[in-house]
Amino acid sequence: MRVPSRAKGRTRKSNLAGVRILRRQHKVSQTHVGTPVARSLVRFRRVRRDVQGHLPSILNRGSATRSTVGRVEGLSHDAALHASRNFRFGVANGVMFTLVDALIAPTLVMAWFISRLGAPNVLVGLLPAILNGGWFLPQMVVATRVQGLVRVMHWYRRVGIFRTVCMSLLALVTLLLAAKPDLLLATFFFIYILYAISAGMSGIPWLEMVGKVIAPRRRGSFFGLRNFWGGVLALLAAAPIGAILSEQLWGLTFPYNFAFLFAVTAVVVGIGIGSWASIREPDAIVIAPPVTIRRLLRRGLEVV
């Protein structure tokens, strides 16, 4: 079927008119884009597009960080938030008590002290046994009181203060009872036994907190750094300790030189207790039910 020539002419005219309209709109848009208002609108659209693209990541960054921190190295969320701080204070605690072991070594310093007081060899040999027994024996009783608690820092703080007081009293009685060696010897053993027992009472709470605040993969480096820097500090303290024991420091004679050594030890003990007490303890995730001494004894027999 043929289209009339008039219809063809009209169609061509309409197409040409449409093309002219499109060209005119394109020129107008290009003209307006160059104006300051148009440039501002273009920039606004770009900024809005960029903000919309980054807004979800900004909003989710906090929650993603929290969820990541909560899963760091097997620690709870609260423990992971303070992992670095707790690690540093834990290492400082170990360094201080390694130095304490060097300052009042039972096989050297304490043995020399009570030998000068006239103690028999049996009492000299009891010094390491008292320290080891005082560390292990109270732990069964403490375990019955600590197990089932959400936090155990209060136990450590109280016992730590008592340990510091015991060492301070030892320095004081050595100074006051210098003219009475027999009374000083008896008082020394009484205070030394209390100090050893208090150290054992803090053992279980300390281990509980280590499990909560030190990541499993960092426990090797944790104990390694404690022992390494504590050993370095003890090695550096060997010369001053030797000078104190040989009565060559400031002319301090026996037993005043030991009184000074015990006072220094009390300060170091206080610093070590304060370092561990500065740890931010999280709540326990898994809490075991309380246990009795009878149940612990039965469990021990089953293990044997």
mmCIF file of C-alpha atoms in Angstrom:
data_model
loop_
_atom_site.group_PDB
_atom_site.id
_atom_site.type_symbol
_atom_site.label_atom_id
_atom_site.label_comp_id
_atom_site.label_asym_id
_atom_site.label_seq_id
_atom_site.Cartn_x
_atom_site.Cartn_y
_atom_site.Cartn_z
ATOM 1 C CA MET A 1 0.000 0.000 0.000
ATOM 2 C CA ARG A 2 1.423 3.333 -0.999
ATOM 3 C CA VAL A 3 1.593 6.256 1.372
ATOM 4 C CA PRO A 4 0.472 9.562 -0.059
ATOM 5 C CA SER A 5 3.144 12.137 -0.685
ATOM 6 C CA ARG A 6 1.425 14.613 1.588
ATOM 7 C CA ALA A 7 1.610 12.127 4.525
ATOM 8 C CA LYS A 8 5.294 11.532 3.857
ATOM 9 C CA GLY A 9 5.976 15.254 3.956
ATOM 10 C CA ARG A 10 4.156 15.663 7.225
ATOM 11 C CA THR A 11 6.106 12.793 8.825
ATOM 12 C CA ARG A 12 9.438 14.254 7.763
ATOM 13 C CA LYS A 13 8.470 17.650 9.109
ATOM 14 C CA SER A 14 7.487 16.218 12.477
ATOM 15 C CA ASN A 15 10.777 14.305 12.730
ATOM 16 C CA LEU A 16 12.764 17.400 11.924
ATOM 17 C CA ALA A 17 10.835 19.383 14.490
ATOM 18 C CA GLY A 18 11.562 16.755 17.152
ATOM 19 C CA VAL A 19 15.260 16.818 16.369
ATOM 20 C CA ARG A 20 15.282 20.604 16.619
ATOM 21 C CA ILE A 21 13.573 20.479 20.024
ATOM 22 C CA LEU A 22 16.135 17.987 21.374
ATOM 23 C CA ARG A 23 19.013 20.124 20.146
ATOM 24 C CA ARG A 24 17.480 23.206 21.715
ATOM 25 C CA GLN A 25 17.077 21.404 25.094
ATOM 26 C CA HIS A 26 20.667 20.195 24.951
ATOM 27 C CA LYS A 27 21.940 23.734 24.330
ATOM 28 C CA VAL A 28 19.857 25.084 27.183
ATOM 29 C CA SER A 29 21.161 22.435 29.572
ATOM 30 C CA GLN A 30 24.747 23.173 28.577
ATOM 31 C CA THR A 31 24.149 26.862 29.058
ATOM 32 C CA HIS A 32 22.707 26.413 32.550
ATOM 33 C CA VAL A 33 25.388 23.966 33.637
ATOM 34 C CA GLY A 34 27.946 26.700 33.341
ATOM 35 C CA THR A 35 26.122 28.981 35.771
ATOM 36 C CA PRO A 36 27.140 29.036 39.470
ATOM 37 C CA VAL A 37 23.757 27.686 40.561
ATOM 38 C CA ALA A 38 24.002 24.754 38.213
ATOM 39 C CA ARG A 39 27.556 23.955 39.320
ATOM 40 C CA SER A 40 26.454 24.003 42.941
ATOM 41 C CA LEU A 41 23.627 21.622 42.170
ATOM 42 C CA VAL A 42 25.994 19.260 40.406
ATOM 43 C CA ARG A 43 28.412 19.313 43.337
ATOM 44 C CA PHE A 44 25.587 18.759 45.790
ATOM 45 C CA ARG A 45 24.408 15.709 43.840
ATOM 46 C CA ARG A 46 27.952 14.289 43.815
ATOM 47 C CA VAL A 47 28.420 14.850 47.563
ATOM 48 C CA ARG A 48 25.042 13.314 48.296
ATOM 49 C CA ARG A 49 25.907 10.310 46.170
ATOM 50 C CA ASP A 50 29.277 9.885 47.932
ATOM 51 C CA VAL A 51 27.730 10.242 51.384
ATOM 52 C CA GLN A 52 25.064 7.707 50.575
ATOM 53 C CA GLY A 53 27.753 5.330 49.418
ATOM 54 C CA HIS A 54 29.896 5.689 52.555
ATOM 55 C CA LEU A 55 27.143 6.143 55.133
ATOM 56 C CA PRO A 56 26.433 2.419 55.685
ATOM 57 C CA SER A 57 30.114 1.686 56.302
ATOM 58 C CA ILE A 58 30.395 4.614 58.741
ATOM 59 C CA LEU A 59 27.317 3.533 60.643
ATOM 60 C CA ASN A 60 28.410 -0.083 60.788
ATOM 61 C CA ARG A 61 32.039 0.663 61.691
ATOM 62 C CA GLY A 62 31.331 0.837 65.428
ATOM 63 C CA SER A 63 29.355 -2.369 65.506
ATOM 64 C CA ALA A 64 31.939 -4.124 63.336
ATOM 65 C CA THR A 65 34.722 -2.974 65.664
ATOM 66 C CA ARG A 66 32.822 -4.134 68.693
ATOM 67 C CA SER A 67 32.083 -7.512 67.188
ATOM 68 C CA THR A 68 35.718 -7.896 66.095
ATOM 69 C CA VAL A 69 37.048 -6.857 69.508
ATOM 70 C CA GLY A 70 34.697 -9.282 71.165
ATOM 71 C CA ARG A 71 36.273 -12.118 69.220
ATOM 72 C CA VAL A 72 39.931 -11.128 69.642
ATOM 73 C CA GLU A 73 42.061 -14.131 70.522
ATOM 74 C CA GLY A 74 39.430 -16.007 72.451
ATOM 75 C CA LEU A 75 38.739 -13.263 75.009
ATOM 76 C CA SER A 76 35.392 -11.839 75.972
ATOM 77 C CA HIS A 77 34.333 -8.438 74.688
ATOM 78 C CA ASP A 78 35.173 -6.621 77.941
ATOM 79 C CA ALA A 79 38.533 -8.363 78.251
ATOM 80 C CA ALA A 80 39.483 -7.600 74.644
ATOM 81 C CA LEU A 81 38.815 -3.883 75.139
ATOM 82 C CA HIS A 82 41.584 -3.701 77.774
ATOM 83 C CA ALA A 83 43.820 -6.532 76.529
ATOM 84 C CA SER A 84 46.925 -4.380 75.970
ATOM 85 C CA ARG A 85 46.575 -2.544 79.284
ATOM 86 C CA ASN A 86 46.054 -5.767 81.237
ATOM 87 C CA PHE A 87 49.004 -7.400 79.497
ATOM 88 C CA ARG A 88 51.368 -4.576 80.463
ATOM 89 C CA PHE A 89 50.277 -4.485 84.090
ATOM 90 C CA GLY A 90 50.492 -8.270 84.284
ATOM 91 C CA VAL A 91 54.066 -8.239 83.025
ATOM 92 C CA ALA A 92 54.938 -5.488 85.523
ATOM 93 C CA ASN A 93 53.473 -7.616 88.308
ATOM 94 C CA GLY A 94 55.672 -10.554 87.365
ATOM 95 C CA VAL A 95 58.791 -8.411 87.101
ATOM 96 C CA MET A 96 58.256 -7.006 90.589
ATOM 97 C CA PHE A 97 57.712 -10.367 92.247
ATOM 98 C CA THR A 98 60.688 -11.899 90.478
ATOM 99 C CA LEU A 99 62.694 -9.105 92.070
ATOM 100 C CA VAL A 100 61.070 -9.900 95.433
ATOM 101 C CA ASP A 101 62.252 -13.495 95.143
ATOM 102 C CA ALA A 102 65.790 -12.192 94.667
ATOM 103 C CA LEU A 103 65.588 -9.720 97.541
ATOM 104 C CA ILE A 104 64.389 -12.256 100.133
ATOM 105 C CA ALA A 105 65.641 -15.515 98.655
ATOM 106 C CA PRO A 106 64.932 -18.117 101.370
ATOM 107 C CA THR A 107 68.016 -20.183 100.539
ATOM 108 C CA LEU A 108 70.343 -17.174 100.690
ATOM 109 C CA VAL A 109 69.093 -13.941 102.255
ATOM 110 C CA MET A 110 66.672 -15.393 104.797
ATOM 111 C CA ALA A 111 69.037 -18.249 105.636
ATOM 112 C CA TRP A 112 71.842 -15.789 106.338
ATOM 113 C CA PHE A 113 69.529 -13.632 108.437
ATOM 114 C CA ILE A 114 68.297 -16.324 110.820
ATOM 115 C CA SER A 115 71.773 -17.877 111.014
ATOM 116 C CA ARG A 116 73.064 -14.576 112.368
ATOM 117 C CA LEU A 117 70.219 -14.684 114.892
ATOM 118 C CA GLY A 118 71.433 -18.075 116.140
ATOM 119 C CA ALA A 119 68.842 -20.331 114.497
ATOM 120 C CA PRO A 120 69.735 -24.054 114.240
ATOM 121 C CA ASN A 121 70.172 -25.721 110.860
ATOM 122 C CA VAL A 122 66.728 -27.317 111.100
ATOM 123 C CA LEU A 123 65.048 -23.910 111.049
ATOM 124 C CA VAL A 124 67.309 -22.786 108.231
ATOM 125 C CA GLY A 125 66.213 -25.787 106.187
ATOM 126 C CA LEU A 126 62.544 -25.080 106.953
ATOM 127 C CA LEU A 127 62.549 -21.723 105.173
ATOM 128 C CA PRO A 128 61.943 -23.062 101.610
ATOM 129 C CA ALA A 129 59.456 -25.617 102.950
ATOM 130 C CA ILE A 130 57.455 -22.902 104.701
ATOM 131 C CA LEU A 131 57.317 -20.811 101.548
ATOM 132 C CA ASN A 132 56.259 -23.730 99.330
ATOM 133 C CA GLY A 133 53.792 -25.097 101.847
ATOM 134 C CA GLY A 134 52.289 -21.673 102.414
ATOM 135 C CA TRP A 135 51.799 -21.347 98.659
ATOM 136 C CA PHE A 136 50.085 -24.697 98.027
ATOM 137 C CA LEU A 137 48.172 -25.618 101.185
ATOM 138 C CA PRO A 138 45.716 -22.684 101.398
ATOM 139 C CA GLN A 139 44.662 -23.034 97.772
ATOM 140 C CA MET A 140 42.178 -25.824 98.492
ATOM 141 C CA VAL A 141 40.338 -23.675 101.034
ATOM 142 C CA VAL A 142 40.438 -20.634 98.754
ATOM 143 C CA ALA A 143 39.125 -22.669 95.821
ATOM 144 C CA THR A 144 35.912 -23.413 97.714
ATOM 145 C CA ARG A 145 35.348 -19.691 98.261
ATOM 146 C CA VAL A 146 36.439 -18.415 94.857
ATOM 147 C CA GLN A 147 34.763 -20.951 92.580
ATOM 148 C CA GLY A 148 31.400 -19.638 91.464
ATOM 149 C CA LEU A 149 32.284 -15.941 91.728
ATOM 150 C CA VAL A 150 31.873 -13.610 88.766
ATOM 151 C CA ARG A 151 34.910 -11.526 89.820
ATOM 152 C CA VAL A 152 37.812 -12.354 92.123
ATOM 153 C CA MET A 153 39.882 -9.181 92.109
ATOM 154 C CA HIS A 154 38.672 -8.217 95.588
ATOM 155 C CA TRP A 155 40.257 -11.397 96.944
ATOM 156 C CA TYR A 156 43.601 -10.571 95.419
ATOM 157 C CA ARG A 157 43.553 -6.964 96.607
ATOM 158 C CA ARG A 158 42.789 -7.833 100.212
ATOM 159 C CA VAL A 159 45.401 -10.551 100.380
ATOM 160 C CA GLY A 160 47.899 -8.334 98.544
ATOM 161 C CA ILE A 161 47.486 -5.580 101.110
ATOM 162 C CA PHE A 162 48.047 -8.139 103.858
ATOM 163 C CA ARG A 163 51.247 -9.346 102.158
ATOM 164 C CA THR A 164 52.554 -5.790 101.980
ATOM 165 C CA VAL A 165 51.708 -5.227 105.644
ATOM 166 C CA CYS A 166 53.515 -8.432 106.641
ATOM 167 C CA MET A 167 56.698 -7.404 104.864
ATOM 168 C CA SER A 168 56.490 -3.917 106.374
ATOM 169 C CA LEU A 169 56.057 -5.407 109.851
ATOM 170 C CA LEU A 170 59.073 -7.620 109.260
ATOM 171 C CA ALA A 171 61.201 -4.561 108.550
ATOM 172 C CA LEU A 172 59.788 -2.780 111.590
ATOM 173 C CA VAL A 173 60.293 -5.603 114.099
ATOM 174 C CA THR A 174 63.816 -6.183 112.795
ATOM 175 C CA LEU A 175 64.549 -2.562 113.571
ATOM 176 C CA LEU A 176 62.857 -2.530 116.985
ATOM 177 C CA LEU A 177 64.005 -5.944 118.272
ATOM 178 C CA ALA A 178 67.632 -5.665 117.180
ATOM 179 C CA ALA A 179 68.824 -6.095 120.780
ATOM 180 C CA LYS A 180 66.672 -9.219 121.378
ATOM 181 C CA PRO A 181 67.690 -11.867 118.843
ATOM 182 C CA ASP A 182 65.614 -14.698 120.338
ATOM 183 C CA LEU A 183 62.417 -12.656 120.300
ATOM 184 C CA LEU A 184 63.257 -11.346 116.858
ATOM 185 C CA LEU A 185 63.751 -14.907 115.572
ATOM 186 C CA ALA A 186 60.370 -16.059 116.894
ATOM 187 C CA THR A 187 58.606 -12.973 115.533
ATOM 188 C CA PHE A 188 60.305 -13.424 112.194
ATOM 189 C CA PHE A 189 58.992 -16.969 111.758
ATOM 190 C CA PHE A 190 55.485 -15.913 112.753
ATOM 191 C CA ILE A 191 55.392 -13.092 110.206
ATOM 192 C CA TYR A 192 57.145 -15.200 107.566
ATOM 193 C CA ILE A 193 54.524 -17.959 107.883
ATOM 194 C CA LEU A 194 51.712 -15.410 107.557
ATOM 195 C CA TYR A 195 53.377 -13.954 104.476
ATOM 196 C CA ALA A 196 53.734 -17.387 102.853
ATOM 197 C CA ILE A 197 50.088 -18.306 103.583
ATOM 198 C CA SER A 198 48.823 -15.008 102.214
ATOM 199 C CA ALA A 199 50.817 -15.596 99.039
ATOM 200 C CA GLY A 200 49.111 -18.969 98.654
ATOM 201 C CA MET A 201 45.689 -17.410 99.215
ATOM 202 C CA SER A 202 46.258 -15.082 96.278
ATOM 203 C CA GLY A 203 47.352 -17.876 93.924
ATOM 204 C CA ILE A 204 43.920 -19.133 92.821
ATOM 205 C CA PRO A 205 42.403 -15.662 92.237
ATOM 206 C CA TRP A 206 45.519 -14.680 90.313
ATOM 207 C CA LEU A 207 45.261 -17.706 88.024
ATOM 208 C CA GLU A 208 41.545 -17.101 87.516
ATOM 209 C CA MET A 209 42.256 -13.592 86.290
ATOM 210 C CA VAL A 210 45.089 -14.745 84.041
ATOM 211 C CA GLY A 211 42.630 -17.026 82.282
ATOM 212 C CA LYS A 212 40.213 -14.154 81.764
ATOM 213 C CA VAL A 213 42.457 -11.238 80.753
ATOM 214 C CA ILE A 214 45.424 -12.837 78.930
ATOM 215 C CA ALA A 215 44.720 -14.194 75.466
ATOM 216 C CA PRO A 216 45.570 -17.898 75.031
ATOM 217 C CA ARG A 217 48.034 -17.196 72.203
ATOM 218 C CA ARG A 218 49.844 -14.552 74.258
ATOM 219 C CA ARG A 219 50.264 -16.486 77.496
ATOM 220 C CA GLY A 220 53.611 -17.864 76.430
ATOM 221 C CA SER A 221 55.007 -14.402 75.757
ATOM 222 C CA PHE A 222 53.261 -13.153 78.910
ATOM 223 C CA PHE A 223 55.116 -15.506 81.235
ATOM 224 C CA GLY A 224 58.289 -15.250 79.168
ATOM 225 C CA LEU A 225 58.409 -11.453 79.481
ATOM 226 C CA ARG A 226 57.675 -11.633 83.194
ATOM 227 C CA ASN A 227 60.549 -14.024 83.785
ATOM 228 C CA PHE A 228 62.983 -12.346 81.391
ATOM 229 C CA TRP A 229 62.677 -8.768 82.612
ATOM 230 C CA GLY A 230 62.331 -9.921 86.200
ATOM 231 C CA GLY A 231 65.569 -11.873 85.820
ATOM 232 C CA VAL A 232 67.306 -8.880 84.290
ATOM 233 C CA LEU A 233 66.174 -6.667 87.145
ATOM 234 C CA ALA A 234 67.205 -9.263 89.727
ATOM 235 C CA LEU A 235 70.617 -9.528 88.071
ATOM 236 C CA LEU A 236 71.044 -5.767 88.284
ATOM 237 C CA ALA A 237 70.006 -5.855 91.938
ATOM 238 C CA ALA A 238 72.585 -8.532 92.809
ATOM 239 C CA ALA A 239 75.348 -6.011 93.492
ATOM 240 C CA PRO A 240 73.259 -3.790 95.818
ATOM 241 C CA ILE A 241 71.984 -6.864 97.657
ATOM 242 C CA GLY A 242 75.546 -8.074 98.117
ATOM 243 C CA ALA A 243 76.571 -4.672 99.426
ATOM 244 C CA ILE A 244 73.700 -4.714 101.936
ATOM 245 C CA LEU A 245 74.479 -8.204 103.201
ATOM 246 C CA SER A 246 78.201 -7.461 103.515
ATOM 247 C CA GLU A 247 77.404 -4.345 105.582
ATOM 248 C CA GLN A 248 79.154 -2.098 103.070
ATOM 249 C CA LEU A 249 76.164 0.097 102.213
ATOM 250 C CA TRP A 250 75.994 3.323 104.233
ATOM 251 C CA GLY A 251 77.591 1.546 107.174
ATOM 252 C CA LEU A 252 74.451 -0.432 108.020
ATOM 253 C CA THR A 253 75.400 -3.280 110.347
ATOM 254 C CA PHE A 254 73.428 -6.345 111.311
ATOM 255 C CA PRO A 255 70.407 -6.442 111.712
ATOM 256 C CA TYR A 256 69.773 -2.903 110.457
ATOM 257 C CA ASN A 257 70.960 -3.814 107.005
ATOM 258 C CA PHE A 258 68.267 -6.521 106.847
ATOM 259 C CA ALA A 259 65.674 -4.079 108.146
ATOM 260 C CA PHE A 260 66.515 -1.804 105.219
ATOM 261 C CA LEU A 261 66.364 -4.756 102.802
ATOM 262 C CA PHE A 262 62.946 -5.802 104.129
ATOM 263 C CA ALA A 263 61.681 -2.233 103.781
ATOM 264 C CA VAL A 264 62.782 -2.120 100.153
ATOM 265 C CA THR A 265 61.089 -5.488 99.620
ATOM 266 C CA ALA A 266 57.850 -4.148 101.113
ATOM 267 C CA VAL A 267 57.890 -1.291 98.608
ATOM 268 C CA VAL A 268 58.486 -3.673 95.696
ATOM 269 C CA VAL A 269 55.694 -5.961 96.921
ATOM 270 C CA GLY A 270 53.355 -2.970 97.074
ATOM 271 C CA ILE A 271 54.243 -1.989 93.507
ATOM 272 C CA GLY A 272 53.662 -5.543 92.291
ATOM 273 C CA ILE A 273 50.292 -5.783 94.053
ATOM 274 C CA GLY A 274 49.286 -2.374 92.717
ATOM 275 C CA SER A 275 50.222 -3.365 89.170
ATOM 276 C CA TRP A 276 47.977 -6.403 89.203
ATOM 277 C CA ALA A 277 45.206 -4.545 91.042
ATOM 278 C CA SER A 278 45.215 -2.005 88.183
ATOM 279 C CA ILE A 279 44.007 -4.681 85.788
ATOM 280 C CA ARG A 280 40.426 -4.215 84.621
ATOM 281 C CA GLU A 281 38.854 -7.556 85.349
ATOM 282 C CA PRO A 282 35.893 -8.609 83.183
ATOM 283 C CA ASP A 283 33.009 -10.732 84.349
ATOM 284 C CA ALA A 284 33.448 -14.470 84.027
ATOM 285 C CA ILE A 285 31.680 -15.942 81.008
ATOM 286 C CA VAL A 286 31.456 -19.490 82.359
ATOM 287 C CA ILE A 287 30.877 -19.810 86.101
ATOM 288 C CA ALA A 288 31.424 -23.188 87.733
ATOM 289 C CA PRO A 289 29.118 -24.176 90.585
ATOM 290 C CA PRO A 290 30.484 -23.795 94.135
ATOM 291 C CA VAL A 291 32.377 -26.754 95.524
ATOM 292 C CA THR A 292 33.100 -28.033 99.038
ATOM 293 C CA ILE A 293 36.396 -29.191 100.520
ATOM 294 C CA ARG A 294 34.983 -32.691 100.838
ATOM 295 C CA ARG A 295 34.196 -32.764 97.135
ATOM 296 C CA LEU A 296 37.681 -31.489 96.285
ATOM 297 C CA LEU A 297 39.296 -34.197 98.420
ATOM 298 C CA ARG A 298 37.166 -36.853 96.771
ATOM 299 C CA ARG A 299 38.073 -35.524 93.335
ATOM 300 C CA GLY A 300 41.747 -35.595 94.282
ATOM 301 C CA LEU A 301 41.501 -39.241 95.349
ATOM 302 C CA GLU A 302 39.769 -40.080 92.078
ATOM 303 C CA VAL A 303 42.579 -38.435 90.129
ATOM 304 C CA VAL A 304 45.211 -40.413 92.070
#
